[in-house]
Short mmCIF file of C-alpha atoms in Angstrom, two decimals:
data_model
loop_
_atom_site.label_atom_id
_atom_site.label_comp_id
_atom_site.label_asym_id
_atom_site.label_seq_id
_atom_site.Cartn_x
_atom_site.Cartn_y
_atom_site.Cartn_z
CA UNK V 511 -123.80 182.68 53.95
CA UNK V 512 -125.95 181.74 56.92
CA UNK V 513 -126.07 178.17 58.25
CA UNK V 514 -128.20 176.71 61.05
CA UNK V 515 -127.56 174.65 64.13
CA UNK V 516 -129.95 173.35 66.81
CA UNK V 517 -128.71 172.43 70.28
CA UNK V 518 -129.61 172.70 73.93
CA UNK V 519 -129.78 176.33 75.05
CA UNK V 520 -126.73 175.87 77.26
CA UNK V 521 -124.60 174.78 74.26
CA UNK V 522 -126.02 176.80 71.37
CA UNK V 523 -123.35 179.51 71.39
CA UNK V 524 -120.53 176.97 71.56
CA UNK V 525 -119.34 176.61 67.97
CA UNK V 526 -116.01 175.03 68.89
CA UNK V 527 -116.98 171.56 67.63
CA UNK V 528 -116.17 170.16 71.06
CA UNK V 529 -119.16 167.79 71.16
CA UNK V 530 -118.11 166.14 67.91
CA UNK V 531 -114.54 166.05 69.18
CA UNK V 532 -115.60 164.20 72.33
CA UNK V 533 -117.99 161.72 70.72
CA UNK V 534 -117.09 161.56 67.04
CA UNK V 535 -119.65 161.75 64.28
CA UNK V 536 -120.51 160.67 60.77
CA UNK V 537 -117.72 162.86 59.35
CA UNK V 538 -115.14 162.92 62.16
CA UNK V 539 -113.31 160.55 64.44
CA UNK V 540 -113.19 161.18 68.18
CA UNK V 541 -110.45 163.68 68.93
CA UNK V 542 -111.15 165.96 65.95
CA UNK V 543 -113.48 168.93 66.39
CA UNK V 544 -116.16 169.54 63.76
CA UNK V 545 -119.15 171.84 63.70
CA UNK V 546 -122.18 170.21 62.09
CA UNK V 547 -124.59 172.69 60.47
CA UNK V 548 -127.35 172.70 57.87
CA UNK V 549 -128.31 174.99 55.03
CA UNK V 550 -131.86 175.32 56.38
CA UNK V 551 -133.54 175.35 59.75
CA UNK V 552 -135.90 172.56 58.67
CA UNK V 553 -133.02 170.24 57.83
CA UNK V 554 -131.29 171.12 61.11
CA UNK V 555 -134.53 170.10 62.89
CA UNK V 556 -134.67 166.75 61.05
CA UNK V 557 -131.00 166.07 61.82
CA UNK V 558 -131.61 166.84 65.50
CA UNK V 559 -134.61 164.51 65.69
CA UNK V 560 -132.83 161.54 64.12
CA UNK V 561 -129.91 161.95 66.53
CA UNK V 562 -132.10 162.16 69.64
CA UNK V 563 -133.00 159.14 71.76
CA UNK V 564 -136.69 158.46 71.10
CA UNK V 565 -137.27 158.15 74.85
CA UNK V 566 -135.97 161.69 75.46
CA UNK V 567 -138.03 164.34 73.70
CA UNK V 568 -135.73 167.32 72.98
CA UNK V 569 -136.62 170.24 75.25
CA UNK V 570 -134.94 173.49 76.24
CA UNK V 571 -133.58 173.84 72.70
CA UNK V 572 -132.44 176.81 70.64
CA UNK V 573 -131.29 177.43 67.13
CA UNK V 574 -128.43 179.56 65.94
CA UNK V 575 -127.94 181.38 62.69
CA UNK V 576 -124.20 181.18 62.11
CA UNK V 577 -122.71 183.71 59.74
CA UNK V 578 -119.88 182.78 57.42
CA UNK V 579 -118.66 185.80 55.42
CA UNK V 580 -119.06 185.16 51.69
CA UNK V 581 -115.51 186.31 50.98
CA UNK V 582 -114.21 183.44 53.14
CA UNK V 583 -116.21 180.66 51.58
CA UNK V 584 -113.61 178.02 50.99
CA UNK V 585 -116.12 175.28 50.41
CA UNK V 586 -115.16 171.77 49.41
CA UNK V 587 -117.93 169.77 47.82
CA UNK V 588 -117.73 166.12 48.76
CA UNK V 589 -116.93 163.58 46.10
CA UNK V 590 -116.65 160.36 48.05
CA UNK V 591 -115.29 157.20 46.50
CA UNK V 592 -116.01 153.68 47.70
CA UNK V 593 -112.47 153.11 48.97
CA UNK V 594 -112.85 155.44 51.96
CA UNK V 595 -115.54 155.79 54.62
CA UNK V 596 -117.27 159.05 55.46
CA UNK V 597 -115.52 159.27 58.83
CA UNK V 598 -112.11 158.63 57.26
CA UNK V 599 -112.73 161.19 54.53
CA UNK V 600 -113.99 163.81 56.98
CA UNK V 601 -111.17 163.30 59.44
CA UNK V 602 -108.60 163.59 56.66
CA UNK V 603 -110.34 166.78 55.47
CA UNK V 604 -110.26 168.23 59.00
CA UNK V 605 -106.56 167.46 59.39
CA UNK V 606 -105.65 169.01 56.02
CA UNK V 607 -107.27 172.38 56.93
CA UNK V 608 -107.49 173.33 53.23
CA UNK V 609 -111.12 174.48 53.30
CA UNK V 610 -113.34 175.92 55.97
CA UNK V 611 -116.48 173.97 55.05
CA UNK V 612 -117.35 170.59 53.62
CA UNK V 613 -120.70 170.38 51.82
CA UNK V 614 -122.27 166.95 52.35
CA UNK V 615 -125.54 165.31 51.49
CA UNK V 616 -127.84 164.62 54.41
CA UNK V 617 -128.42 160.99 55.34
CA UNK V 618 -131.94 162.03 56.39
CA UNK V 619 -132.69 163.46 52.92
CA UNK V 620 -130.41 161.38 50.71
CA UNK V 621 -131.40 163.06 47.49
CA UNK V 622 -129.56 165.21 44.98
CA UNK V 623 -131.26 168.43 46.04
CA UNK V 624 -129.33 171.65 45.67
CA UNK V 625 -131.19 173.70 48.30
CA UNK V 626 -130.82 171.58 51.41
CA UNK V 627 -127.56 170.04 52.52
CA UNK V 628 -125.31 169.84 55.54
CA UNK V 629 -122.12 171.80 56.00
CA UNK V 630 -119.35 170.58 58.24
CA UNK V 631 -117.27 173.52 59.47
CA UNK V 632 -113.64 172.94 60.37
CA UNK V 633 -112.68 174.63 63.66
CA UNK V 634 -109.01 173.87 62.85
CA UNK V 635 -109.07 176.01 59.68
CA UNK V 636 -107.14 179.33 59.95
CA UNK V 637 -110.26 181.39 59.06
CA UNK V 638 -112.56 179.69 61.56
CA UNK V 639 -112.31 182.61 63.98
CA UNK V 640 -114.09 184.84 61.43
CA UNK V 641 -117.40 183.00 61.64
CA UNK V 642 -119.82 183.91 64.41
CA UNK V 643 -123.22 183.25 65.87
CA UNK V 644 -125.38 186.01 64.37
CA UNK V 645 -128.64 185.18 66.16
CA UNK V 646 -129.97 182.74 68.72
CA UNK V 647 -133.67 181.92 69.17
CA UNK V 648 -135.61 179.45 71.27
CA UNK V 649 -136.73 176.37 69.40
CA UNK V 650 -139.49 173.91 70.27
CA UNK V 651 -140.40 170.76 68.42
CA UNK V 652 -144.06 170.18 67.73
CA UNK V 653 -145.45 167.89 70.46
CA UNK V 654 -146.69 165.49 67.76
CA UNK V 655 -143.07 164.32 67.41
CA UNK V 656 -143.14 163.12 71.01
#
């Protein structure tokens, strides 16, 4: 399986989840590393745009194709109940280390659509070291987004 990530060129090869560990995210509390990826490059672009300050147009960007060997796909599909928040659920999932990836619906495209979704990868999982950045390419947003 190939997943996609967009980041500044200086950070694109860093798949440690350190940024999410430092700042927290929708699916993790501060202090817990998580690697946020998408099933498509287009969704990764949308996710990047909604998380970018509108005053700072994203420049000097790249995208990575991250390879996860099919034989290691220990994928947990999210079934969230109303008694727990996304960040609580995700942090618990990270701590448990039972699966390498958590498949979650995008908040940007909040529809039941089987072809585009986000995947949170757990850097704490024992098989994490088997995933790798397969390719890196420059990425530019269309200037009309500016």
